[in-house]
Amino acid sequence: MKEKILIVGSGAIGGFYGALLAKQGAEVSVVCRSDFQQVQRHGLKIESHSLGNWTFEPAQVLQQAADYQGSADYVILCTKVLPGLQRADLIRAAVDNKTAIVFIQNGVEIEQELLDAFPDNEIISGLAFICCNRNQPGRICHLAYGHLALGNYPQGISSKTRRLCTLFEQGGITCRATQDIATARWQKCVWNAPFNPLSVLSGGLLTADILSHQESLVRSIMQEVCAIAAATGHPLPEDIVEKNIASTLAMPPYKTSMLLDFEARRPMETEAILGNAVRAGQRTGAACPCLETLYGLMQLRELQMFGQRAAAKR
Amino acid sequence: MKEKILIVGSGAIGGFYGALLAKQGAEVSVVCRSDFQQVQRHGLKIESHSLGNWTFEPAQVLQQAADYQGSADYVILCTKVLPGLQRADLIRAAVDNKTAIVFIQNGVEIEQELLDAFPDNEIISGLAFICCNRNQPGRICHLAYGHLALGNYPQGISSKTRRLCTLFEQGGITCRATQDIATARWQKCVWNAPFNPLSVLSGGLLTADILSHQESLVRSIMQEVCAIAAATGHPLPEDIVEKNIASTLAMPPYKTSMLLDFEARRPMETEAILGNAVRAGQRTGAACPCLETLYGLMQLRELQMFGQRAAAKR
């Protein structure tokens, strides 16, 4: 049986993972905005350092979910999480009662919005650990990593989740099914919360410069994330800060995703990563003054970049 | 008796206050670096919205303090306070045993360095509340305010301090002699500590935008400064945060001095204002996580702007 999958948001992440699923025989369609014509005519070219090059020709190339023909087993949302973007509206027209709603997106506490919108559907929350980008229309370059974590929300691992993991694993990447995806999100936030805003607010430093000059600040921010995670009922491993510091020291100097967006003057995932963490801290009473300072500063930086209108959305 | 005064650092602040003292009949000389020839030939043109326009012709125009002829009653240091600048070295050659050492400079806890270097001289610590700039060589534009606070360090008001106040007052500005200049420095820091770094790290916002969007962050930072000041033995008035918020709301939108330096790619007074406050907090055990975050970020911003060498000086 061929899985019917609709990818919504065919940027680098959506295009890459969709292409992997199609390679394993799934019937994969895509909704894409900016490079619709290019993808319709020529498909998506994938250039992967570890998996080789191939062309992904989607079953259906669509401009919106409402144009989807058929009944999707999975709708996989791969846009950024931004205040102005109503995620439920992007997928609603392609969701029926048997559709599992998957999202491969950044941030913490981003699930409730979709659970509220689709209370009778299975919700699969996913995190990508990947370095890839879309350099030109219809062309995606996969540079490093690729590991995924998937789990049902609020918890558990359904058979549909396991099936999706198997397809990704057969495609050549590591995909871990997790009973507790919310904890996995907080774990990723331990790294994202310091390095993403510090890279932007410093005016463009790479991870290695940030860590070698401000390790103690990075540690304070990481510890605040751990305290918030614990306060929300998702305690993280005791050695997680040490492990994040050690693995960042071992990485090549790295430009964060927020910095790439900043340099391209694209909206940043400030709210999904930092705003939601701060709100969780304030809700649970976990002190997070460093995160609050970074969050306030990122809002000012965005106000300066995008002006009053963008700031008012927040 | 004509006071003999040497101004070291004839930027906007030094030039303006030196010109005022000369107008009152003091014998004022200047050490200037960048516009030495211009000042030697044409003096300093002062354009003041409140005090009129005049030309200040210094008694001696010098390239360094060692060239000073005579015995100065006052040496007034008006440079910025920067890590690479040895303040005692700038004035030592013009200091004799009767010279009072005055500085009109920004920051907290900046006195000890000069007290250590000149243990037998009178030390007069001064703060300027002024908006003025040097738009072109030899020309200083005084835009607003002008109020000075002067006091002996560690405390008290000497007759030399009173005499200097009288000269400034006769020149047309308000000059307050204070028994406790260290407290006055912490009071000014309540405003400087939030608005200076937030204006830079936001990428260039004016005070009004910062305050209208992040009032709660501004208040948290101000409260941390109050806690540090109290811990160092200089408690501030209870209503000082409210008064600073209210007066900033009443001001026209304002570009901070750190932002002006940042935009001109000049070194910023991060250490004198923020670094010294954080060190005082750490020394006394007063928690200041917001200030530590801002300080760490400013160091990263400077690293990104000026590179490794400038950062290593800190």
PDB file of C-alpha atoms in Angstrom, chain B residues 123-298:
ATOM      1  CA  ILE B 123      40.258  64.073  43.080  1.00  0.00           C
ATOM      2  CA  ILE B 124      37.075  65.714  41.783  1.00  0.00           C
ATOM      3  CA  SER B 125      34.662  63.398  40.020  1.00  0.00           C
ATOM      4  CA  GLY B 126      32.183  64.932  37.588  1.00  0.00           C
ATOM      5  CA  LEU B 127      29.165  63.958  35.560  1.00  0.00           C
ATOM      6  CA  ALA B 128      27.734  65.833  32.607  1.00  0.00           C
ATOM      7  CA  PHE B 129      24.088  65.745  31.574  1.00  0.00           C
ATOM      8  CA  ILE B 130      24.424  67.265  28.160  1.00  0.00           C
ATOM      9  CA  CYS B 131      23.671  66.807  24.520  1.00  0.00           C
ATOM     10  CA  CYS B 132      26.459  68.209  22.375  1.00  0.00           C
ATOM     11  CA  ASN B 133      28.641  67.017  19.521  1.00  0.00           C
ATOM     12  CA  ARG B 134      31.631  67.928  17.401  1.00  0.00           C
ATOM     13  CA  ASN B 135      30.380  67.877  13.842  1.00  0.00           C
ATOM     14  CA  GLN B 136      33.591  69.049  12.209  1.00  0.00           C
ATOM     15  CA  PRO B 137      37.129  69.830  13.373  1.00  0.00           C
ATOM     16  CA  GLY B 138      37.197  72.832  15.683  1.00  0.00           C
ATOM     17  CA  ARG B 139      33.419  73.252  15.845  1.00  0.00           C
ATOM     18  CA  ILE B 140      31.225  72.162  18.752  1.00  0.00           C
ATOM     19  CA  CYS B 141      27.459  72.247  18.710  1.00  0.00           C
ATOM     20  CA  HIS B 142      25.669  72.376  22.082  1.00  0.00           C
ATOM     21  CA  LEU B 143      22.140  71.113  21.512  1.00  0.00           C
ATOM     22  CA  ALA B 144      20.489  70.722  24.907  1.00  0.00           C
ATOM     23  CA  TYR B 145      20.913  70.413  28.676  1.00  0.00           C
ATOM     24  CA  GLY B 146      24.369  71.056  30.131  1.00  0.00           C
ATOM     25  CA  HIS B 147      23.893  70.404  33.834  1.00  0.00           C
ATOM     26  CA  LEU B 148      26.965  69.187  35.761  1.00  0.00           C
ATOM     27  CA  ALA B 149      27.419  67.370  39.065  1.00  0.00           C
ATOM     28  CA  LEU B 150      30.800  67.630  40.823  1.00  0.00           C
ATOM     29  CA  GLY B 151      32.048  66.118  44.049  1.00  0.00           C
ATOM     30  CA  ASN B 152      35.284  65.077  45.681  1.00  0.00           C
ATOM     31  CA  TYR B 153      36.115  61.423  45.706  1.00  0.00           C
ATOM     32  CA  PRO B 154      35.521  59.398  47.822  1.00  0.00           C
ATOM     33  CA  GLN B 155      33.254  62.116  49.240  1.00  0.00           C
ATOM     34  CA  GLY B 156      32.901  65.716  50.274  1.00  0.00           C
ATOM     35  CA  ILE B 157      33.024  69.118  48.627  1.00  0.00           C
ATOM     36  CA  SER B 158      36.320  71.033  48.776  1.00  0.00           C
ATOM     37  CA  SER B 159      36.764  74.769  48.269  1.00  0.00           C
ATOM     38  CA  LYS B 160      38.342  74.034  44.866  1.00  0.00           C
ATOM     39  CA  THR B 161      35.242  72.087  43.905  1.00  0.00           C
ATOM     40  CA  ARG B 162      33.019  74.977  45.018  1.00  0.00           C
ATOM     41  CA  ARG B 163      35.115  77.447  43.019  1.00  0.00           C
ATOM     42  CA  LEU B 164      34.787  75.314  39.882  1.00  0.00           C
ATOM     43  CA  CYS B 165      31.026  75.078  40.392  1.00  0.00           C
ATOM     44  CA  THR B 166      30.811  78.848  40.723  1.00  0.00           C
ATOM     45  CA  LEU B 167      32.686  79.360  37.452  1.00  0.00           C
ATOM     46  CA  PHE B 168      30.363  76.976  35.615  1.00  0.00           C
ATOM     47  CA  GLU B 169      27.277  78.570  37.178  1.00  0.00           C
ATOM     48  CA  GLN B 170      28.482  82.020  36.172  1.00  0.00           C
ATOM     49  CA  GLY B 171      28.943  80.615  32.679  1.00  0.00           C
ATOM     50  CA  GLY B 172      25.228  79.933  32.528  1.00  0.00           C
ATOM     51  CA  ILE B 173      24.795  76.246  33.357  1.00  0.00           C
ATOM     52  CA  THR B 174      23.577  74.489  36.472  1.00  0.00           C
ATOM     53  CA  CYS B 175      26.427  72.892  38.408  1.00  0.00           C
ATOM     54  CA  ARG B 176      25.544  70.968  41.538  1.00  0.00           C
ATOM     55  CA  ALA B 177      28.205  70.250  44.155  1.00  0.00           C
ATOM     56  CA  THR B 178      27.456  66.936  45.792  1.00  0.00           C
ATOM     57  CA  GLN B 179      28.796  65.318  48.977  1.00  0.00           C
ATOM     58  CA  ASP B 180      28.361  61.889  47.432  1.00  0.00           C
ATOM     59  CA  ILE B 181      29.367  61.780  43.800  1.00  0.00           C
ATOM     60  CA  ALA B 182      29.473  57.959  43.764  1.00  0.00           C
ATOM     61  CA  THR B 183      25.730  57.893  44.416  1.00  0.00           C
ATOM     62  CA  ALA B 184      25.197  60.428  41.644  1.00  0.00           C
ATOM     63  CA  ARG B 185      27.085  58.093  39.251  1.00  0.00           C
ATOM     64  CA  TRP B 186      24.792  55.184  40.165  1.00  0.00           C
ATOM     65  CA  GLN B 187      21.799  57.451  39.633  1.00  0.00           C
ATOM     66  CA  LYS B 188      22.937  58.265  36.119  1.00  0.00           C
ATOM     67  CA  CYS B 189      23.649  54.579  35.511  1.00  0.00           C
ATOM     68  CA  VAL B 190      19.978  53.806  36.173  1.00  0.00           C
ATOM     69  CA  TRP B 191      19.236  55.481  32.845  1.00  0.00           C
ATOM     70  CA  ASN B 192      22.415  54.592  30.971  1.00  0.00           C
ATOM     71  CA  ALA B 193      22.429  50.858  31.733  1.00  0.00           C
ATOM     72  CA  PRO B 194      19.201  50.058  29.885  1.00  0.00           C
ATOM     73  CA  PHE B 195      19.042  52.666  27.134  1.00  0.00           C
ATOM     74  CA  ASN B 196      22.634  52.635  25.926  1.00  0.00           C
ATOM     75  CA  PRO B 197      22.985  48.897  25.235  1.00  0.00           C
ATOM     76  CA  LEU B 198      19.362  48.420  24.123  1.00  0.00           C
ATOM     77  CA  SER B 199      19.783  51.179  21.537  1.00  0.00           C
ATOM     78  CA  VAL B 200      22.888  49.471  20.116  1.00  0.00           C
ATOM     79  CA  LEU B 201      21.735  45.850  20.330  1.00  0.00           C
ATOM     80  CA  SER B 202      18.375  46.682  18.763  1.00  0.00           C
ATOM     81  CA  GLY B 203      20.266  47.941  15.736  1.00  0.00           C
ATOM     82  CA  GLY B 204      19.585  51.621  16.315  1.00  0.00           C
ATOM     83  CA  LEU B 205      16.283  52.344  18.048  1.00  0.00           C
ATOM     84  CA  LEU B 206      15.620  55.658  19.785  1.00  0.00           C
ATOM     85  CA  THR B 207      14.662  55.854  23.458  1.00  0.00           C
ATOM     86  CA  ALA B 208      10.950  56.322  22.754  1.00  0.00           C
ATOM     87  CA  ASP B 209      10.667  53.098  20.722  1.00  0.00           C
ATOM     88  CA  ILE B 210      12.618  51.121  23.298  1.00  0.00           C
ATOM     89  CA  LEU B 211      10.462  52.332  26.149  1.00  0.00           C
ATOM     90  CA  SER B 212       7.116  51.971  24.432  1.00  0.00           C
ATOM     91  CA  HIS B 213       7.831  48.354  23.426  1.00  0.00           C
ATOM     92  CA  GLN B 214       9.965  47.010  26.295  1.00  0.00           C
ATOM     93  CA  GLU B 215       9.096  49.023  29.376  1.00  0.00           C
ATOM     94  CA  SER B 216       9.114  45.976  31.621  1.00  0.00           C
ATOM     95  CA  LEU B 217      12.622  44.962  30.499  1.00  0.00           C
ATOM     96  CA  VAL B 218      13.832  48.550  30.986  1.00  0.00           C
ATOM     97  CA  ARG B 219      12.397  48.518  34.522  1.00  0.00           C
ATOM     98  CA  SER B 220      14.054  45.177  35.356  1.00  0.00           C
ATOM     99  CA  ILE B 221      17.432  46.524  34.269  1.00  0.00           C
ATOM    100  CA  MET B 222      16.940  49.757  36.240  1.00  0.00           C
ATOM    101  CA  GLN B 223      15.991  47.772  39.340  1.00  0.00           C
ATOM    102  CA  GLU B 224      19.132  45.669  39.060  1.00  0.00           C
ATOM    103  CA  VAL B 225      21.228  48.865  38.998  1.00  0.00           C
ATOM    104  CA  CYS B 226      19.409  50.089  42.125  1.00  0.00           C
ATOM    105  CA  ALA B 227      20.127  46.792  43.885  1.00  0.00           C
ATOM    106  CA  ILE B 228      23.831  46.953  43.013  1.00  0.00           C
ATOM    107  CA  ALA B 229      24.078  50.592  44.097  1.00  0.00           C
ATOM    108  CA  ALA B 230      22.503  49.728  47.457  1.00  0.00           C
ATOM    109  CA  ALA B 231      24.822  46.735  47.869  1.00  0.00           C
ATOM    110  CA  THR B 232      27.859  48.995  47.331  1.00  0.00           C
ATOM    111  CA  GLY B 233      26.626  51.360  50.051  1.00  0.00           C
ATOM    112  CA  HIS B 234      24.937  53.912  47.803  1.00  0.00           C
ATOM    113  CA  PRO B 235      21.179  53.347  48.110  1.00  0.00           C
ATOM    114  CA  LEU B 236      19.163  55.345  45.569  1.00  0.00           C
ATOM    115  CA  PRO B 237      15.818  57.102  46.162  1.00  0.00           C
ATOM    116  CA  GLU B 238      12.856  54.714  46.126  1.00  0.00           C
ATOM    117  CA  ASP B 239      11.097  56.500  43.294  1.00  0.00           C
ATOM    118  CA  ILE B 240      14.115  56.682  40.991  1.00  0.00           C
ATOM    119  CA  VAL B 241      12.867  54.062  38.504  1.00  0.00           C
ATOM    120  CA  GLU B 242       9.472  55.773  38.223  1.00  0.00           C
ATOM    121  CA  LYS B 243      11.124  59.163  37.763  1.00  0.00           C
ATOM    122  CA  ASN B 244      13.457  57.865  35.049  1.00  0.00           C
ATOM    123  CA  ILE B 245      10.576  56.233  33.176  1.00  0.00           C
ATOM    124  CA  ALA B 246       8.475  59.395  33.426  1.00  0.00           C
ATOM    125  CA  SER B 247      11.278  61.726  32.329  1.00  0.00           C
ATOM    126  CA  THR B 248      12.179  59.472  29.377  1.00  0.00           C
ATOM    127  CA  LEU B 249       8.541  59.459  28.280  1.00  0.00           C
ATOM    128  CA  ALA B 250       8.620  63.261  28.433  1.00  0.00           C
ATOM    129  CA  MET B 251      11.864  63.559  26.400  1.00  0.00           C
ATOM    130  CA  PRO B 252      11.878  63.814  22.616  1.00  0.00           C
ATOM    131  CA  PRO B 253      13.025  60.498  21.036  1.00  0.00           C
ATOM    132  CA  TYR B 254      16.728  60.398  21.760  1.00  0.00           C
ATOM    133  CA  LYS B 255      19.764  58.700  20.264  1.00  0.00           C
ATOM    134  CA  THR B 256      22.031  57.471  23.081  1.00  0.00           C
ATOM    135  CA  SER B 257      25.736  58.289  23.177  1.00  0.00           C
ATOM    136  CA  MET B 258      26.593  54.616  22.780  1.00  0.00           C
ATOM    137  CA  LEU B 259      24.439  54.449  19.665  1.00  0.00           C
ATOM    138  CA  LEU B 260      26.162  57.509  18.216  1.00  0.00           C
ATOM    139  CA  ASP B 261      29.526  55.821  18.811  1.00  0.00           C
ATOM    140  CA  PHE B 262      28.237  52.534  17.393  1.00  0.00           C
ATOM    141  CA  GLU B 263      26.967  54.181  14.214  1.00  0.00           C
ATOM    142  CA  ALA B 264      30.305  55.955  13.758  1.00  0.00           C
ATOM    143  CA  ARG B 265      32.095  52.640  14.463  1.00  0.00           C
ATOM    144  CA  ARG B 266      33.910  54.243  17.406  1.00  0.00           C
ATOM    145  CA  PRO B 267      34.728  52.319  20.599  1.00  0.00           C
ATOM    146  CA  MET B 268      31.852  52.331  23.085  1.00  0.00           C
ATOM    147  CA  GLU B 269      31.898  52.894  26.866  1.00  0.00           C
ATOM    148  CA  THR B 270      30.677  49.358  27.520  1.00  0.00           C
ATOM    149  CA  GLU B 271      33.174  48.681  30.282  1.00  0.00           C
ATOM    150  CA  ALA B 272      32.753  51.967  32.171  1.00  0.00           C
ATOM    151  CA  ILE B 273      28.967  51.804  32.180  1.00  0.00           C
ATOM    152  CA  LEU B 274      28.002  48.138  31.988  1.00  0.00           C
ATOM    153  CA  GLY B 275      31.144  46.162  32.837  1.00  0.00           C
ATOM    154  CA  ASN B 276      31.836  48.115  36.021  1.00  0.00           C
ATOM    155  CA  ALA B 277      28.208  47.793  37.135  1.00  0.00           C
ATOM    156  CA  VAL B 278      28.251  44.015  36.569  1.00  0.00           C
ATOM    157  CA  ARG B 279      31.572  43.643  38.385  1.00  0.00           C
ATOM    158  CA  ALA B 280      30.186  45.621  41.328  1.00  0.00           C
ATOM    159  CA  GLY B 281      27.151  43.312  41.372  1.00  0.00           C
ATOM    160  CA  GLN B 282      29.308  40.209  41.308  1.00  0.00           C
ATOM    161  CA  ARG B 283      31.621  41.594  44.005  1.00  0.00           C
ATOM    162  CA  THR B 284      28.766  42.438  46.370  1.00  0.00           C
ATOM    163  CA  GLY B 285      26.553  39.466  45.545  1.00  0.00           C
ATOM    164  CA  ALA B 286      23.732  41.588  44.095  1.00  0.00           C
ATOM    165  CA  ALA B 287      22.018  39.499  41.394  1.00  0.00           C
ATOM    166  CA  CYS B 288      22.039  41.178  37.972  1.00  0.00           C
ATOM    167  CA  PRO B 289      21.185  38.585  35.305  1.00  0.00           C
ATOM    168  CA  CYS B 290      19.716  41.130  32.851  1.00  0.00           C
ATOM    169  CA  LEU B 291      22.819  43.329  33.095  1.00  0.00           C
ATOM    170  CA  GLU B 292      25.069  40.282  32.711  1.00  0.00           C
ATOM    171  CA  THR B 293      23.177  39.307  29.574  1.00  0.00           C
ATOM    172  CA  LEU B 294      23.442  42.817  28.115  1.00  0.00           C
ATOM    173  CA  TYR B 295      27.124  43.016  29.018  1.00  0.00           C
ATOM    174  CA  GLY B 296      27.882  39.642  27.423  1.00  0.00           C
ATOM    175  CA  LEU B 297      25.983  40.696  24.302  1.00  0.00           C
ATOM    176  CA  MET B 298      27.775  44.033  24.046  1.00  0.00           C
TER     177      MET B 298
END
